[in-house]
mmCIF file of C-alpha atoms in Angstrom:
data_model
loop_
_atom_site.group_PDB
_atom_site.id
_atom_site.type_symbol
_atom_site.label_atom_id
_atom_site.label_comp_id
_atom_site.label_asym_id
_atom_site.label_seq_id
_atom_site.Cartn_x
_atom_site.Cartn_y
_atom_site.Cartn_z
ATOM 1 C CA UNK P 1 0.000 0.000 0.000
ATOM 2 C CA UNK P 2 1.422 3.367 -1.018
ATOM 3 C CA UNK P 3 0.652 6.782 0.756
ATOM 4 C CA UNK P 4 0.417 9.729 -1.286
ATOM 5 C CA UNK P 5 0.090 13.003 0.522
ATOM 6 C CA UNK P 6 -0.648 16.614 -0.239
ATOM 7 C CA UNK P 7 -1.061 19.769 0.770
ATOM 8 C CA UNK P 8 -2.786 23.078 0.450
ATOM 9 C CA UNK P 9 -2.779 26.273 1.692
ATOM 10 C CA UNK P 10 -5.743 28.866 1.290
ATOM 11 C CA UNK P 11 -6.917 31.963 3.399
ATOM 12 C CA UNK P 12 -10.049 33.829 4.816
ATOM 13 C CA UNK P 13 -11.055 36.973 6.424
ATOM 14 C CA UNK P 14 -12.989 35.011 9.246
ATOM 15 C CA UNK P 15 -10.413 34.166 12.244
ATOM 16 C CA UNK P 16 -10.131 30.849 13.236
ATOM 17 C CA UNK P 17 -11.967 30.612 16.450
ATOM 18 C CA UNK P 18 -15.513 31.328 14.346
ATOM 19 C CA UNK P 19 -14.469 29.890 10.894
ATOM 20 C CA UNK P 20 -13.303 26.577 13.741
ATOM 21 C CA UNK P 21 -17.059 26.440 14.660
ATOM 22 C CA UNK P 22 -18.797 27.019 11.990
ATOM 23 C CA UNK P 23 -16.576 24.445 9.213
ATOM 24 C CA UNK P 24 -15.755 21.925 11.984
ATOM 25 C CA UNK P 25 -18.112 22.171 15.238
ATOM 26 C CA UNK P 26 -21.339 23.005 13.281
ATOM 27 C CA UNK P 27 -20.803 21.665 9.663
ATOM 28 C CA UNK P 28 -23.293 18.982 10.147
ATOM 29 C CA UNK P 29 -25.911 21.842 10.697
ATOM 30 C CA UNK P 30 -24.484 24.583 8.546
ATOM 31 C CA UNK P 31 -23.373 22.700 5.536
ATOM 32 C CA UNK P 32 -26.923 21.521 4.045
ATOM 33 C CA UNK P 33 -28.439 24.721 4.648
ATOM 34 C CA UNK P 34 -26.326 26.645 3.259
ATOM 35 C CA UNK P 35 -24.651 24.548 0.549
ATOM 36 C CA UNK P 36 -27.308 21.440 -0.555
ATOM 37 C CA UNK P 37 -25.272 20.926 -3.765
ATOM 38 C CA UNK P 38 -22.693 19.809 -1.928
ATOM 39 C CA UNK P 39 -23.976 18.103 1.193
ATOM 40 C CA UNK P 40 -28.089 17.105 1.496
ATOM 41 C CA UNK P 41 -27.676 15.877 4.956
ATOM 42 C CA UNK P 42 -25.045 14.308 7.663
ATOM 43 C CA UNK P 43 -26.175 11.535 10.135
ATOM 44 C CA UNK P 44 -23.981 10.192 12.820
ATOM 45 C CA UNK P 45 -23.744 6.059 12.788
ATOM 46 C CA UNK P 46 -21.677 5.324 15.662
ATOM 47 C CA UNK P 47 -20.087 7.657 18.486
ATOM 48 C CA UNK P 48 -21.724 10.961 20.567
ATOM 49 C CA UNK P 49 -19.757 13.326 18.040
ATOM 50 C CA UNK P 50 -16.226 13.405 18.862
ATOM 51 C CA UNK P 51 -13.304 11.683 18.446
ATOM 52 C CA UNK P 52 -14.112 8.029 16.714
ATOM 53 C CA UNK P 53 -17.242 9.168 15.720
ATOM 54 C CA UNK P 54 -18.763 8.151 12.279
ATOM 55 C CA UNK P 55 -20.528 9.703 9.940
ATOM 56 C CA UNK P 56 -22.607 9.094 6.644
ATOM 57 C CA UNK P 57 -22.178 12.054 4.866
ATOM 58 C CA UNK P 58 -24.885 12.057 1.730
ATOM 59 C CA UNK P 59 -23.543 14.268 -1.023
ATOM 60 C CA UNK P 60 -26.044 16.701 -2.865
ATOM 61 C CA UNK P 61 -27.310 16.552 -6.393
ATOM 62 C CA UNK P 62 -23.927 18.862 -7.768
ATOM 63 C CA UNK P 63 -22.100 15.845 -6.612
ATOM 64 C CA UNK P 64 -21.136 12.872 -8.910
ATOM 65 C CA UNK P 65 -20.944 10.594 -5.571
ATOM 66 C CA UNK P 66 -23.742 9.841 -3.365
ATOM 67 C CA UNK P 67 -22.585 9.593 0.301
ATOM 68 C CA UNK P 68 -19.309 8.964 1.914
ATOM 69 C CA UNK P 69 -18.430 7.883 5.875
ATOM 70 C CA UNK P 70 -16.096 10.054 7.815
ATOM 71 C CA UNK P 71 -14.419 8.734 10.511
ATOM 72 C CA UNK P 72 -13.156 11.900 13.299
ATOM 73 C CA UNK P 73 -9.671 10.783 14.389
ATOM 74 C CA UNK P 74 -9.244 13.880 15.992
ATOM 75 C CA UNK P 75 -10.551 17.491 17.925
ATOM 76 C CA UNK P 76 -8.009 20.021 18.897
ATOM 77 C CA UNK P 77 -10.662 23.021 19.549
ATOM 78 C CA UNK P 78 -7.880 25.063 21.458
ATOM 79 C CA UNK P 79 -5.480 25.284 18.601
ATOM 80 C CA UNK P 80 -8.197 25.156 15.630
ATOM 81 C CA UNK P 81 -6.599 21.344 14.468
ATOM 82 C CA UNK P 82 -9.566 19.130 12.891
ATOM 83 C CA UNK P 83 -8.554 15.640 11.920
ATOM 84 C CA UNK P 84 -11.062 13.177 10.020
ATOM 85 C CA UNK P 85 -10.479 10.198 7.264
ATOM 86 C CA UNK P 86 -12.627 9.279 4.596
ATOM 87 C CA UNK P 87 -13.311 5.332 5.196
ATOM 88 C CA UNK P 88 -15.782 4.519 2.964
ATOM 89 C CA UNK P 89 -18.333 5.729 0.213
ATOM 90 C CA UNK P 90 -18.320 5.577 -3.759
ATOM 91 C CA UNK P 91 -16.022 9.058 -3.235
ATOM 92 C CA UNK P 92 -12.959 7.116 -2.861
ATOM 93 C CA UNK P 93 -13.490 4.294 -5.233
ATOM 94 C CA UNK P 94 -12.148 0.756 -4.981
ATOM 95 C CA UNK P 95 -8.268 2.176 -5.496
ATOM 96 C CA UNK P 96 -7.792 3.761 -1.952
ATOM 97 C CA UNK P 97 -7.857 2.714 1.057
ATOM 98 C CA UNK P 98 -9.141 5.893 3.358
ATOM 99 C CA UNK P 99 -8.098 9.474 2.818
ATOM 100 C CA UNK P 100 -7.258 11.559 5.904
ATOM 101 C CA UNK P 101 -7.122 14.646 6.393
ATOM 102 C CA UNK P 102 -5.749 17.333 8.846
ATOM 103 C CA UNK P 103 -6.975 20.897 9.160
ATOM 104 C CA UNK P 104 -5.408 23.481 10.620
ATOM 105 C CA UNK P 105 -6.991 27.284 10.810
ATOM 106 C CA UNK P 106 -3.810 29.429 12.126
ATOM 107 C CA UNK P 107 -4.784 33.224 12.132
ATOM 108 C CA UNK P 108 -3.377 35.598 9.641
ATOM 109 C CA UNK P 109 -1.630 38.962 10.046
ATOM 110 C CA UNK P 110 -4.580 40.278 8.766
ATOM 111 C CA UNK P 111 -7.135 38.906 10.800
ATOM 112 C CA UNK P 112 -8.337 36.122 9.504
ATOM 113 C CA UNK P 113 -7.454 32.441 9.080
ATOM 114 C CA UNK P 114 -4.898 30.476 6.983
ATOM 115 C CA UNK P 115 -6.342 27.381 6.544
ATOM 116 C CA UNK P 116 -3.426 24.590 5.913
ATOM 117 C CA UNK P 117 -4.945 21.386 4.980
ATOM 118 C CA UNK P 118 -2.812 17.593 4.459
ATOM 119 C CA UNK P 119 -4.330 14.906 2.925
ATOM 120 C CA UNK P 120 -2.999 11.381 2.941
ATOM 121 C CA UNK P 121 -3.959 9.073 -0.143
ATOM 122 C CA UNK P 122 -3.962 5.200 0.936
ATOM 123 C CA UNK P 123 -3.864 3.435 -1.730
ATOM 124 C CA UNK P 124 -4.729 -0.287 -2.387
ATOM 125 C CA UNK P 125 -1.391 -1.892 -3.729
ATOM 126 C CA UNK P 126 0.397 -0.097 -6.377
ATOM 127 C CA UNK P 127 -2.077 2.743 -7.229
ATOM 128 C CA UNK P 128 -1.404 6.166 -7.782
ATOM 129 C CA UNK P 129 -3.453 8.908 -7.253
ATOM 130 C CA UNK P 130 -3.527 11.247 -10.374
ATOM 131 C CA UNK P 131 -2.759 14.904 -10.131
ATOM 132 C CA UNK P 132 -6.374 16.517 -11.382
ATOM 133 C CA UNK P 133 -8.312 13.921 -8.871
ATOM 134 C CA UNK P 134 -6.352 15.924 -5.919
ATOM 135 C CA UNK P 135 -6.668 19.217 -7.857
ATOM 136 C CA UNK P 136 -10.344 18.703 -8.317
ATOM 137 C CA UNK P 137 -10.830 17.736 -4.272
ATOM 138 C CA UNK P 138 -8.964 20.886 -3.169
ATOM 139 C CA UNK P 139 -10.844 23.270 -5.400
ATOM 140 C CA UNK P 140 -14.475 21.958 -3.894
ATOM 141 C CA UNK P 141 -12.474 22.102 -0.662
ATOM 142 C CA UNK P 142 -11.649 25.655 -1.446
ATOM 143 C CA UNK P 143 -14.947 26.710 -2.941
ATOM 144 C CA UNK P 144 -16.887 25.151 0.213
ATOM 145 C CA UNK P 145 -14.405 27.151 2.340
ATOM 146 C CA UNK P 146 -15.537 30.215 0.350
ATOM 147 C CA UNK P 147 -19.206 29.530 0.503
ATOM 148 C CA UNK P 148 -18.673 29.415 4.324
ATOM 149 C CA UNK P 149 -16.565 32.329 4.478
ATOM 150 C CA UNK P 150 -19.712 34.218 2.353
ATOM 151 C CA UNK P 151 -22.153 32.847 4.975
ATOM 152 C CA UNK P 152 -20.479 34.434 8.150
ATOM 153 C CA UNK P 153 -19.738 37.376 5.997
ATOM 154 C CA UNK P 154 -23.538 38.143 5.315
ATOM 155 C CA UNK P 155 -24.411 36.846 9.270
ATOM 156 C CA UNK P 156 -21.820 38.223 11.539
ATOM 157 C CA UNK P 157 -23.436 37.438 14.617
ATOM 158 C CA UNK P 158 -23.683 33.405 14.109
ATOM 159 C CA UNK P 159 -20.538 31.891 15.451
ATOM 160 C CA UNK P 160 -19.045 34.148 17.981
#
């Protein structure tokens, strides 16, 4: 099994300790309303919500997948540190493994948040991961950032 890992680096206006709670605390909640294309609805399967919790994740109608399970492997609400793997769902095909992922919102000179995000490919014996599939996950990572970042912009009293 190979590991392939990347990673990105975007930014937002919103600080972390709001942009924290809204993406990571509340995106079960905020996600479908506010984004149904991408998400239609999140149900947890096992766990109360934090660490080892699982989730079915069922993707909305702008999606060519249909659900995926997301496994939280890890919480760090004091230094704005989210850490979840994909472990399932028609998302990751029968060529990987899981794909996690690690989040972290570190504030900006300006204000707001850099948002550094790793993702580590496991692949199922000798598969590679092609350059466009990752390019194509961190732009709908990067547009659901900015869809987010739109929200709280237009509601600045949610999430303080």
């Amino acid at each position: 099994m190979g590991v392939f890992t990347y990673e990105t680096e975007f930014t937002s206006v919103i600080p972390p300790p709001r942009l924290y709670k809204a993406f990571v605390l509340d995106a079960d909640n905020l996600i479908p309303k506010i984004a149904p294309q991408a998400v239609k609805s999140a149900e947890i399967v096992q766990g109360d919500g934090g660490v080892g919790t699982i989730k079915k994740i069922h993707l909305g109608e702008g999606s060519e997948f249909s659900y995926v399970k997301h496994q939280i492997d890890g919480l760090d609400k004091d230094n704005f540190v989210y850490n979840y793997s994909i472990i399932e769902g028609d998302a990751i095909g029968d060529k990987v493994e899981k794909i996690s992922y690690e989040i972290k919102l570190v504030a900006s000179p300006s204000g707001g948040s850099i948002i550094k995000s790793t993702s580590h490919y496991h692949c199922k014996g000798e598969v590679e991961i092609k350059e466009e599939h990752v390019k194509a996950g961190k732009e709908r990572a990067a547009g659901l950032f900015k869809i987010i970042e739109n929200h709280l912009l237009a509601h600045p009293e949610e999430y303080n």
